[in-house]
Amino acid sequence: MNIERFDNEDALASTLAARLIEAISLKPRLVLGLPTGRTPVALYREVRSRSQRGHVDWSQVRTFNLDEFAGLGGGDAGSYRAYMQAELFDHVRMEPLNVGMLDGRAADLAAECARYERAIDQAGGIDIQVLGIGANGHIGFNEPADALEAETHVAALQAATRAANAGWFGGDVARVPTHALSMGMATILHAREIVLMATGEEKAAAVAGMIDGPITTRLPASLLQVHSRVTVMLDRGAALRLA
Ligand code: F6R
């Protein structure tokens, strides 16, 4: 893994935004895998402002988000679709058909997961997958467990993960859905390049385990050690426990 340390989250976000925009200029049909959550808010702010300032051609870019809450769709506050519209899609000129998102309101969630895998394949696979990490070491909604799912699937969310997401639901944990649809470990590991961002001391233990610990399904991010092109971008807090 290639480890990069930054003084603060703004410096990290600005570096990654510049790299993503450069990647679009080098490959206009770039396929991006994208996360939601608190960590990438600064990244999307930078990407928006750089896209508005410069001439970034988003017209052929394709995106696939990592996950979505089961039961929530585009119009629902708290959905990752709503987050992505507000943080990125409403501000760049992407073709709506080039936006890949899981539909948490699909009548048949298993069929929706299978559709997503096919759509990623048909797009030629993901060029750059951007990830955050949960304090428990999850990536996407692949939670620590004895066994992990390879492909996009319906996942039960752990209590800590629901609590960490309460902010998107007015601070009320009871309103956070109990399940989500998520890319699986193979979906993520098949990306040609992976960039994981982590900020804040509450991520330091998971980050240390991911980089220096054994590969274990109990810390799903540790499976990234098997991928040959992973960059981990950390602020000071997230890097505190590195050897
Ligand atoms: C979100 C996702 C999650 C988050 C993780 C960290 O799409 O896949 O794995 O990246 O829960 O969330 P934040 O950034 O809110 O700490």
PDB file of C-alpha atoms and ligand atoms in Angstrom:
ATOM      1  CA  MET A   1       0.000   0.000   0.000  1.00  0.00           C
ATOM      2  CA  ASN A   2       1.120   3.476  -0.801  1.00  0.00           C
ATOM      3  CA  ILE A   3       0.606   5.622   2.334  1.00  0.00           C
ATOM      4  CA  GLU A   4       0.292   9.413   2.041  1.00  0.00           C
ATOM      5  CA  ARG A   5       0.026  11.712   5.043  1.00  0.00           C
ATOM      6  CA  PHE A   6      -1.483  15.203   5.041  1.00  0.00           C
ATOM      7  CA  ASP A   7      -1.539  17.996   7.634  1.00  0.00           C
ATOM      8  CA  ASN A   8      -5.319  18.226   7.527  1.00  0.00           C
ATOM      9  CA  GLU A   9      -8.381  17.023   5.634  1.00  0.00           C
ATOM     10  CA  ASP A  10      -8.459  20.049   3.333  1.00  0.00           C
ATOM     11  CA  ALA A  11      -4.967  19.329   2.030  1.00  0.00           C
ATOM     12  CA  LEU A  12      -5.942  15.686   1.508  1.00  0.00           C
ATOM     13  CA  ALA A  13      -9.186  16.612  -0.281  1.00  0.00           C
ATOM     14  CA  SER A  14      -7.489  19.122  -2.503  1.00  0.00           C
ATOM     15  CA  THR A  15      -4.790  16.631  -3.585  1.00  0.00           C
ATOM     16  CA  LEU A  16      -7.300  13.891  -4.341  1.00  0.00           C
ATOM     17  CA  ALA A  17      -9.669  16.258  -6.183  1.00  0.00           C
ATOM     18  CA  ALA A  18      -6.791  17.388  -8.408  1.00  0.00           C
ATOM     19  CA  ARG A  19      -5.868  13.753  -9.143  1.00  0.00           C
ATOM     20  CA  LEU A  20      -9.426  12.750 -10.013  1.00  0.00           C
ATOM     21  CA  ILE A  21      -9.809  15.707 -12.338  1.00  0.00           C
ATOM     22  CA  GLU A  22      -6.500  14.922 -13.992  1.00  0.00           C
ATOM     23  CA  ALA A  23      -7.647  11.314 -14.441  1.00  0.00           C
ATOM     24  CA  ILE A  24     -10.807  12.592 -16.200  1.00  0.00           C
ATOM     25  CA  SER A  25      -8.725  14.734 -18.527  1.00  0.00           C
ATOM     26  CA  LEU A  26      -6.509  11.737 -19.377  1.00  0.00           C
ATOM     27  CA  LYS A  27      -9.474   9.372 -19.820  1.00  0.00           C
ATOM     28  CA  PRO A  28     -12.765  11.163 -20.581  1.00  0.00           C
ATOM     29  CA  ARG A  29     -14.714   7.887 -20.207  1.00  0.00           C
ATOM     30  CA  LEU A  30     -13.323   7.310 -16.704  1.00  0.00           C
ATOM     31  CA  VAL A  31     -15.366   4.995 -14.458  1.00  0.00           C
ATOM     32  CA  LEU A  32     -15.295   6.181 -10.846  1.00  0.00           C
ATOM     33  CA  GLY A  33     -16.423   4.303  -7.756  1.00  0.00           C
ATOM     34  CA  LEU A  34     -17.594   6.781  -5.113  1.00  0.00           C
ATOM     35  CA  PRO A  35     -18.266   6.824  -1.368  1.00  0.00           C
ATOM     36  CA  THR A  36     -20.631   8.923   0.737  1.00  0.00           C
ATOM     37  CA  GLY A  37     -20.295   9.837   4.419  1.00  0.00           C
ATOM     38  CA  ARG A  38     -18.558  12.636   6.304  1.00  0.00           C
ATOM     39  CA  THR A  39     -15.030  11.976   5.024  1.00  0.00           C
ATOM     40  CA  PRO A  40     -15.609  12.804   1.320  1.00  0.00           C
ATOM     41  CA  VAL A  41     -17.591  16.019   1.964  1.00  0.00           C
ATOM     42  CA  ALA A  42     -14.386  18.079   1.621  1.00  0.00           C
ATOM     43  CA  LEU A  43     -13.398  16.086  -1.482  1.00  0.00           C
ATOM     44  CA  TYR A  44     -16.706  16.769  -3.252  1.00  0.00           C
ATOM     45  CA  ARG A  45     -16.504  20.455  -2.283  1.00  0.00           C
ATOM     46  CA  GLU A  46     -13.069  20.639  -3.948  1.00  0.00           C
ATOM     47  CA  VAL A  47     -14.176  18.658  -7.002  1.00  0.00           C
ATOM     48  CA  ARG A  48     -17.196  20.978  -7.419  1.00  0.00           C
ATOM     49  CA  SER A  49     -15.202  24.134  -7.140  1.00  0.00           C
ATOM     50  CA  ARG A  50     -12.420  22.919  -9.445  1.00  0.00           C
ATOM     51  CA  SER A  51     -15.014  21.757 -11.986  1.00  0.00           C
ATOM     52  CA  GLN A  52     -16.745  25.141 -11.891  1.00  0.00           C
ATOM     53  CA  ARG A  53     -13.472  27.064 -12.169  1.00  0.00           C
ATOM     54  CA  GLY A  54     -11.837  24.961 -14.880  1.00  0.00           C
ATOM     55  CA  HIS A  55     -13.038  23.175 -17.978  1.00  0.00           C
ATOM     56  CA  VAL A  56     -13.653  19.676 -16.727  1.00  0.00           C
ATOM     57  CA  ASP A  57     -15.624  17.550 -19.177  1.00  0.00           C
ATOM     58  CA  TRP A  58     -17.868  15.269 -17.121  1.00  0.00           C
ATOM     59  CA  SER A  59     -20.064  14.346 -20.094  1.00  0.00           C
ATOM     60  CA  GLN A  60     -18.669  10.837 -20.553  1.00  0.00           C
ATOM     61  CA  VAL A  61     -17.625  10.061 -16.978  1.00  0.00           C
ATOM     62  CA  ARG A  62     -19.470   7.155 -15.341  1.00  0.00           C
ATOM     63  CA  THR A  63     -19.861   6.723 -11.607  1.00  0.00           C
ATOM     64  CA  PHE A  64     -20.945   3.871  -9.360  1.00  0.00           C
ATOM     65  CA  ASN A  65     -21.640   4.544  -5.707  1.00  0.00           C
ATOM     66  CA  LEU A  66     -20.626   1.977  -3.143  1.00  0.00           C
ATOM     67  CA  ASP A  67     -23.897   1.645  -1.336  1.00  0.00           C
ATOM     68  CA  GLU A  68     -27.419   2.808  -0.509  1.00  0.00           C
ATOM     69  CA  PHE A  69     -29.782   2.301   2.410  1.00  0.00           C
ATOM     70  CA  ALA A  70     -32.430  -0.369   1.906  1.00  0.00           C
ATOM     71  CA  GLY A  71     -35.859   1.250   1.684  1.00  0.00           C
ATOM     72  CA  LEU A  72     -34.544   4.648   0.593  1.00  0.00           C
ATOM     73  CA  GLY A  73     -34.458   6.075  -2.898  1.00  0.00           C
ATOM     74  CA  GLY A  74     -33.806   9.305  -4.742  1.00  0.00           C
ATOM     75  CA  GLY A  75     -36.460  11.500  -3.140  1.00  0.00           C
ATOM     76  CA  ASP A  76     -35.715  10.435   0.422  1.00  0.00           C
ATOM     77  CA  ALA A  77     -33.693  12.734   2.667  1.00  0.00           C
ATOM     78  CA  GLY A  78     -31.033  10.538   4.240  1.00  0.00           C
ATOM     79  CA  SER A  79     -30.572   8.468   1.078  1.00  0.00           C
ATOM     80  CA  TYR A  80     -27.112   8.343  -0.396  1.00  0.00           C
ATOM     81  CA  ARG A  81     -28.682   9.337  -3.711  1.00  0.00           C
ATOM     82  CA  ALA A  82     -29.841  12.616  -2.117  1.00  0.00           C
ATOM     83  CA  TYR A  83     -26.373  13.104  -0.621  1.00  0.00           C
ATOM     84  CA  MET A  84     -24.673  12.561  -3.993  1.00  0.00           C
ATOM     85  CA  GLN A  85     -27.053  14.913  -5.813  1.00  0.00           C
ATOM     86  CA  ALA A  86     -26.361  17.654  -3.264  1.00  0.00           C
ATOM     87  CA  GLU A  87     -22.618  17.081  -2.973  1.00  0.00           C
ATOM     88  CA  LEU A  88     -21.702  16.380  -6.596  1.00  0.00           C
ATOM     89  CA  PHE A  89     -24.198  15.378  -9.287  1.00  0.00           C
ATOM     90  CA  ASP A  90     -26.245  18.629  -9.191  1.00  0.00           C
ATOM     91  CA  HIS A  91     -23.049  20.619  -9.748  1.00  0.00           C
ATOM     92  CA  VAL A  92     -21.256  18.863 -12.621  1.00  0.00           C
ATOM     93  CA  ARG A  93     -22.482  18.163 -16.120  1.00  0.00           C
ATOM     94  CA  MET A  94     -22.819  14.404 -16.025  1.00  0.00           C
ATOM     95  CA  GLU A  95     -25.288  12.511 -18.158  1.00  0.00           C
ATOM     96  CA  PRO A  96     -27.949  11.196 -15.755  1.00  0.00           C
ATOM     97  CA  LEU A  97     -27.664   7.773 -17.401  1.00  0.00           C
ATOM     98  CA  ASN A  98     -23.969   7.690 -16.500  1.00  0.00           C
ATOM     99  CA  VAL A  99     -24.753   7.880 -12.780  1.00  0.00           C
ATOM    100  CA  GLY A 100     -24.791   4.420 -11.231  1.00  0.00           C
ATOM    101  CA  MET A 101     -26.601   4.113  -7.917  1.00  0.00           C
ATOM    102  CA  LEU A 102     -28.245   1.226  -6.146  1.00  0.00           C
ATOM    103  CA  ASP A 103     -31.999   1.689  -5.718  1.00  0.00           C
ATOM    104  CA  GLY A 104     -32.822   0.941  -2.101  1.00  0.00           C
ATOM    105  CA  ARG A 105     -36.515   1.002  -2.973  1.00  0.00           C
ATOM    106  CA  ALA A 106     -36.338  -1.683  -5.652  1.00  0.00           C
ATOM    107  CA  ALA A 107     -39.072  -4.292  -5.210  1.00  0.00           C
ATOM    108  CA  ASP A 108     -36.535  -7.113  -5.528  1.00  0.00           C
ATOM    109  CA  LEU A 109     -33.323  -6.083  -3.774  1.00  0.00           C
ATOM    110  CA  ALA A 110     -31.391  -9.215  -4.819  1.00  0.00           C
ATOM    111  CA  ALA A 111     -32.240  -8.523  -8.468  1.00  0.00           C
ATOM    112  CA  GLU A 112     -31.183  -4.893  -7.981  1.00  0.00           C
ATOM    113  CA  CYS A 113     -27.795  -6.068  -6.657  1.00  0.00           C
ATOM    114  CA  ALA A 114     -27.357  -8.397  -9.665  1.00  0.00           C
ATOM    115  CA  ARG A 115     -28.302  -5.541 -12.036  1.00  0.00           C
ATOM    116  CA  TYR A 116     -25.604  -3.378 -10.435  1.00  0.00           C
ATOM    117  CA  GLU A 117     -22.879  -5.987 -10.928  1.00  0.00           C
ATOM    118  CA  ARG A 118     -23.869  -6.282 -14.599  1.00  0.00           C
ATOM    119  CA  ALA A 119     -23.884  -2.490 -15.043  1.00  0.00           C
ATOM    120  CA  ILE A 120     -20.351  -2.211 -13.629  1.00  0.00           C
ATOM    121  CA  ASP A 121     -19.199  -5.002 -15.962  1.00  0.00           C
ATOM    122  CA  GLN A 122     -20.865  -3.366 -18.955  1.00  0.00           C
ATOM    123  CA  ALA A 123     -19.108  -0.084 -18.136  1.00  0.00           C
ATOM    124  CA  GLY A 124     -15.807  -1.971 -18.420  1.00  0.00           C
ATOM    125  CA  GLY A 125     -15.138  -2.129 -14.664  1.00  0.00           C
ATOM    126  CA  ILE A 126     -14.165   0.606 -12.229  1.00  0.00           C
ATOM    127  CA  ASP A 127     -10.988   2.573 -12.990  1.00  0.00           C
ATOM    128  CA  ILE A 128     -10.616   4.342  -9.648  1.00  0.00           C
ATOM    129  CA  GLN A 129     -12.555   3.297  -6.570  1.00  0.00           C
ATOM    130  CA  VAL A 130     -12.560   5.939  -3.828  1.00  0.00           C
ATOM    131  CA  LEU A 131     -13.286   4.602  -0.333  1.00  0.00           C
ATOM    132  CA  GLY A 132     -13.805   5.797   3.219  1.00  0.00           C
ATOM    133  CA  ILE A 133     -13.386   3.449   6.192  1.00  0.00           C
ATOM    134  CA  GLY A 134     -15.606   2.810   9.201  1.00  0.00           C
ATOM    135  CA  ALA A 135     -14.116   2.970  12.701  1.00  0.00           C
ATOM    136  CA  ASN A 136     -14.776  -0.795  12.820  1.00  0.00           C
ATOM    137  CA  GLY A 137     -12.817  -1.349   9.599  1.00  0.00           C
ATOM    138  CA  HIS A 138     -15.757  -1.674   7.215  1.00  0.00           C
ATOM    139  CA  ILE A 139     -15.542  -0.540   3.595  1.00  0.00           C
ATOM    140  CA  GLY A 140     -18.752   0.027   1.717  1.00  0.00           C
ATOM    141  CA  PHE A 141     -21.144  -1.728   4.087  1.00  0.00           C
ATOM    142  CA  ASN A 142     -18.978  -4.824   4.305  1.00  0.00           C
ATOM    143  CA  GLU A 143     -19.065  -5.116   8.074  1.00  0.00           C
ATOM    144  CA  PRO A 144     -16.622  -7.192  10.180  1.00  0.00           C
ATOM    145  CA  ALA A 145     -17.810 -10.820  10.188  1.00  0.00           C
ATOM    146  CA  ASP A 146     -16.594 -14.424   9.948  1.00  0.00           C
ATOM    147  CA  ALA A 147     -17.317 -14.392   6.224  1.00  0.00           C
ATOM    148  CA  LEU A 148     -17.726 -11.580   3.695  1.00  0.00           C
ATOM    149  CA  GLU A 149     -19.768 -11.341   0.512  1.00  0.00           C
ATOM    150  CA  ALA A 150     -17.949 -11.116  -2.815  1.00  0.00           C
ATOM    151  CA  GLU A 151     -20.584  -9.318  -4.884  1.00  0.00           C
ATOM    152  CA  THR A 152     -23.127  -6.555  -4.388  1.00  0.00           C
ATOM    153  CA  HIS A 153     -25.560  -7.715  -1.696  1.00  0.00           C
ATOM    154  CA  VAL A 154     -28.009  -6.704   1.006  1.00  0.00           C
ATOM    155  CA  ALA A 155     -26.098  -6.136   4.256  1.00  0.00           C
ATOM    156  CA  ALA A 156     -27.311  -5.879   7.859  1.00  0.00           C
ATOM    157  CA  LEU A 157     -25.800  -2.791   9.482  1.00  0.00           C
ATOM    158  CA  GLN A 158     -24.051  -3.107  12.828  1.00  0.00           C
ATOM    159  CA  ALA A 159     -25.250  -0.934  15.716  1.00  0.00           C
ATOM    160  CA  ALA A 160     -22.081   1.192  15.642  1.00  0.00           C
ATOM    161  CA  THR A 161     -22.504   1.831  11.917  1.00  0.00           C
ATOM    162  CA  ARG A 162     -26.139   2.868  12.377  1.00  0.00           C
ATOM    163  CA  ALA A 163     -25.076   5.196  15.205  1.00  0.00           C
ATOM    164  CA  ALA A 164     -22.337   6.694  13.007  1.00  0.00           C
ATOM    165  CA  ASN A 165     -24.964   7.440  10.348  1.00  0.00           C
ATOM    166  CA  ALA A 166     -27.556   8.986  12.698  1.00  0.00           C
ATOM    167  CA  GLY A 167     -26.407  12.474  11.716  1.00  0.00           C
ATOM    168  CA  TRP A 168     -28.024  12.030   8.289  1.00  0.00           C
ATOM    169  CA  PHE A 169     -31.334  11.209  10.044  1.00  0.00           C
ATOM    170  CA  GLY A 170     -31.709  14.148  12.435  1.00  0.00           C
ATOM    171  CA  GLY A 171     -29.528  12.432  15.045  1.00  0.00           C
ATOM    172  CA  ASP A 172     -32.157   9.700  15.580  1.00  0.00           C
ATOM    173  CA  VAL A 173     -30.561   6.226  15.388  1.00  0.00           C
ATOM    174  CA  ALA A 174     -33.999   4.608  15.244  1.00  0.00           C
ATOM    175  CA  ARG A 175     -34.570   6.244  11.849  1.00  0.00           C
ATOM    176  CA  VAL A 176     -31.355   4.835  10.337  1.00  0.00           C
ATOM    177  CA  PRO A 177     -32.305   1.848   8.168  1.00  0.00           C
ATOM    178  CA  THR A 178     -31.238  -1.553   9.507  1.00  0.00           C
ATOM    179  CA  HIS A 179     -30.051  -2.786   6.091  1.00  0.00           C
ATOM    180  CA  ALA A 180     -28.214  -1.443   3.090  1.00  0.00           C
ATOM    181  CA  LEU A 181     -27.238  -2.533  -0.390  1.00  0.00           C
ATOM    182  CA  SER A 182     -23.483  -2.587  -0.831  1.00  0.00           C
ATOM    183  CA  MET A 183     -20.819  -3.508  -3.310  1.00  0.00           C
ATOM    184  CA  GLY A 184     -19.071  -6.665  -2.116  1.00  0.00           C
ATOM    185  CA  MET A 185     -15.393  -7.241  -1.481  1.00  0.00           C
ATOM    186  CA  ALA A 186     -14.726  -8.579  -4.973  1.00  0.00           C
ATOM    187  CA  THR A 187     -16.662  -5.695  -6.553  1.00  0.00           C
ATOM    188  CA  ILE A 188     -14.314  -3.314  -4.718  1.00  0.00           C
ATOM    189  CA  LEU A 189     -11.120  -5.339  -5.249  1.00  0.00           C
ATOM    190  CA  HIS A 190     -11.752  -5.635  -8.997  1.00  0.00           C
ATOM    191  CA  ALA A 191     -11.264  -1.872  -9.389  1.00  0.00           C
ATOM    192  CA  ARG A 192      -8.061  -1.136 -11.283  1.00  0.00           C
ATOM    193  CA  GLU A 193      -6.973   1.392  -8.655  1.00  0.00           C
ATOM    194  CA  ILE A 194      -8.207   2.059  -5.109  1.00  0.00           C
ATOM    195  CA  VAL A 195      -7.844   5.244  -3.057  1.00  0.00           C
ATOM    196  CA  LEU A 196      -8.920   5.078   0.589  1.00  0.00           C
ATOM    197  CA  MET A 197      -9.289   8.318   2.530  1.00  0.00           C
ATOM    198  CA  ALA A 198      -9.421   8.452   6.334  1.00  0.00           C
ATOM    199  CA  THR A 199      -9.554  11.486   8.594  1.00  0.00           C
ATOM    200  CA  GLY A 200      -9.793  11.873  12.354  1.00  0.00           C
ATOM    201  CA  GLU A 201      -8.391  10.007  15.326  1.00  0.00           C
ATOM    202  CA  GLU A 202     -11.473   7.770  15.612  1.00  0.00           C
ATOM    203  CA  LYS A 203     -10.263   6.006  12.452  1.00  0.00           C
ATOM    204  CA  ALA A 204      -6.655   5.538  13.670  1.00  0.00           C
ATOM    205  CA  ALA A 205      -7.070   1.992  15.043  1.00  0.00           C
ATOM    206  CA  ALA A 206      -8.893   0.718  11.948  1.00  0.00           C
ATOM    207  CA  VAL A 207      -6.285   2.341   9.699  1.00  0.00           C
ATOM    208  CA  ALA A 208      -3.394   0.768  11.633  1.00  0.00           C
ATOM    209  CA  GLY A 209      -5.059  -2.651  11.478  1.00  0.00           C
ATOM    210  CA  MET A 210      -5.732  -2.276   7.768  1.00  0.00           C
ATOM    211  CA  ILE A 211      -2.099  -1.441   6.985  1.00  0.00           C
ATOM    212  CA  ASP A 212      -0.021  -3.267   9.595  1.00  0.00           C
ATOM    213  CA  GLY A 213      -2.337  -6.035  10.809  1.00  0.00           C
ATOM    214  CA  PRO A 214      -3.168  -9.461   9.370  1.00  0.00           C
ATOM    215  CA  ILE A 215      -5.643  -9.890   6.525  1.00  0.00           C
ATOM    216  CA  THR A 216      -8.888 -10.773   8.251  1.00  0.00           C
ATOM    217  CA  THR A 217     -12.618 -10.643   7.541  1.00  0.00           C
ATOM    218  CA  ARG A 218     -12.863  -9.120  11.056  1.00  0.00           C
ATOM    219  CA  LEU A 219     -11.346  -5.965   9.549  1.00  0.00           C
ATOM    220  CA  PRO A 220     -12.674  -5.927   5.983  1.00  0.00           C
ATOM    221  CA  ALA A 221     -10.384  -3.067   4.886  1.00  0.00           C
ATOM    222  CA  SER A 222      -7.376  -5.348   5.573  1.00  0.00           C
ATOM    223  CA  LEU A 223      -8.305  -7.268   2.407  1.00  0.00           C
ATOM    224  CA  LEU A 224      -7.058  -4.227   0.469  1.00  0.00           C
ATOM    225  CA  GLN A 225      -3.542  -5.534   1.235  1.00  0.00           C
ATOM    226  CA  VAL A 226      -3.987  -8.063  -1.591  1.00  0.00           C
ATOM    227  CA  HIS A 227      -4.580  -5.338  -4.211  1.00  0.00           C
ATOM    228  CA  SER A 228      -1.549  -4.070  -6.097  1.00  0.00           C
ATOM    229  CA  ARG A 229      -2.629  -0.429  -6.559  1.00  0.00           C
ATOM    230  CA  VAL A 230      -3.937   0.999  -3.306  1.00  0.00           C
ATOM    231  CA  THR A 231      -3.235   4.505  -2.028  1.00  0.00           C
ATOM    232  CA  VAL A 232      -4.196   5.364   1.545  1.00  0.00           C
ATOM    233  CA  MET A 233      -4.562   9.102   2.195  1.00  0.00           C
ATOM    234  CA  LEU A 234      -4.534  10.094   5.876  1.00  0.00           C
ATOM    235  CA  ASP A 235      -4.711  13.237   7.958  1.00  0.00           C
ATOM    236  CA  ARG A 236      -2.664  13.447  11.168  1.00  0.00           C
ATOM    237  CA  GLY A 237      -5.400  11.985  13.374  1.00  0.00           C
ATOM    238  CA  ALA A 238      -6.030   8.925  11.201  1.00  0.00           C
ATOM    239  CA  ALA A 239      -2.249   8.254  10.974  1.00  0.00           C
ATOM    240  CA  LEU A 240      -1.673   8.440  14.766  1.00  0.00           C
ATOM    241  CA  ARG A 241      -1.330   4.700  15.350  1.00  0.00           C
ATOM    242  CA  LEU A 242       0.785   3.759  12.364  1.00  0.00           C
ATOM    243  CA  ALA A 243       4.009   1.900  13.113  1.00  0.00           C
TER     244      ALA A 243
HETATM  245  C1  F6R B   1     -20.194   5.189   2.489  1.00  0.00           C
HETATM  246  C2  F6R B   1     -19.424   3.987   2.825  1.00  0.00           C
HETATM  247  C3  F6R B   1     -18.888   3.782   4.200  1.00  0.00           C
HETATM  248  C4  F6R B   1     -18.133   5.011   4.721  1.00  0.00           C
HETATM  249  C5  F6R B   1     -17.636   4.773   6.139  1.00  0.00           C
HETATM  250  C6  F6R B   1     -16.986   6.009   6.718  1.00  0.00           C
HETATM  251  O1  F6R B   1     -20.576   5.154   1.141  1.00  0.00           O
HETATM  252  O2  F6R B   1     -19.266   3.144   1.992  1.00  0.00           O
HETATM  253  O3  F6R B   1     -18.029   2.660   4.207  1.00  0.00           O
HETATM  254  O4  F6R B   1     -17.057   5.292   3.863  1.00  0.00           O
HETATM  255  O5  F6R B   1     -18.697   4.396   6.958  1.00  0.00           O
HETATM  256  O6  F6R B   1     -17.967   6.986   6.889  1.00  0.00           O
HETATM  257  P1  F6R B   1     -17.600   8.472   7.328  1.00  0.00           P
HETATM  258  O7  F6R B   1     -16.838   9.070   6.213  1.00  0.00           O
HETATM  259  O8  F6R B   1     -18.939   9.133   7.537  1.00  0.00           O
HETATM  260  O9  F6R B   1     -16.803   8.349   8.588  1.00  0.00           O
END
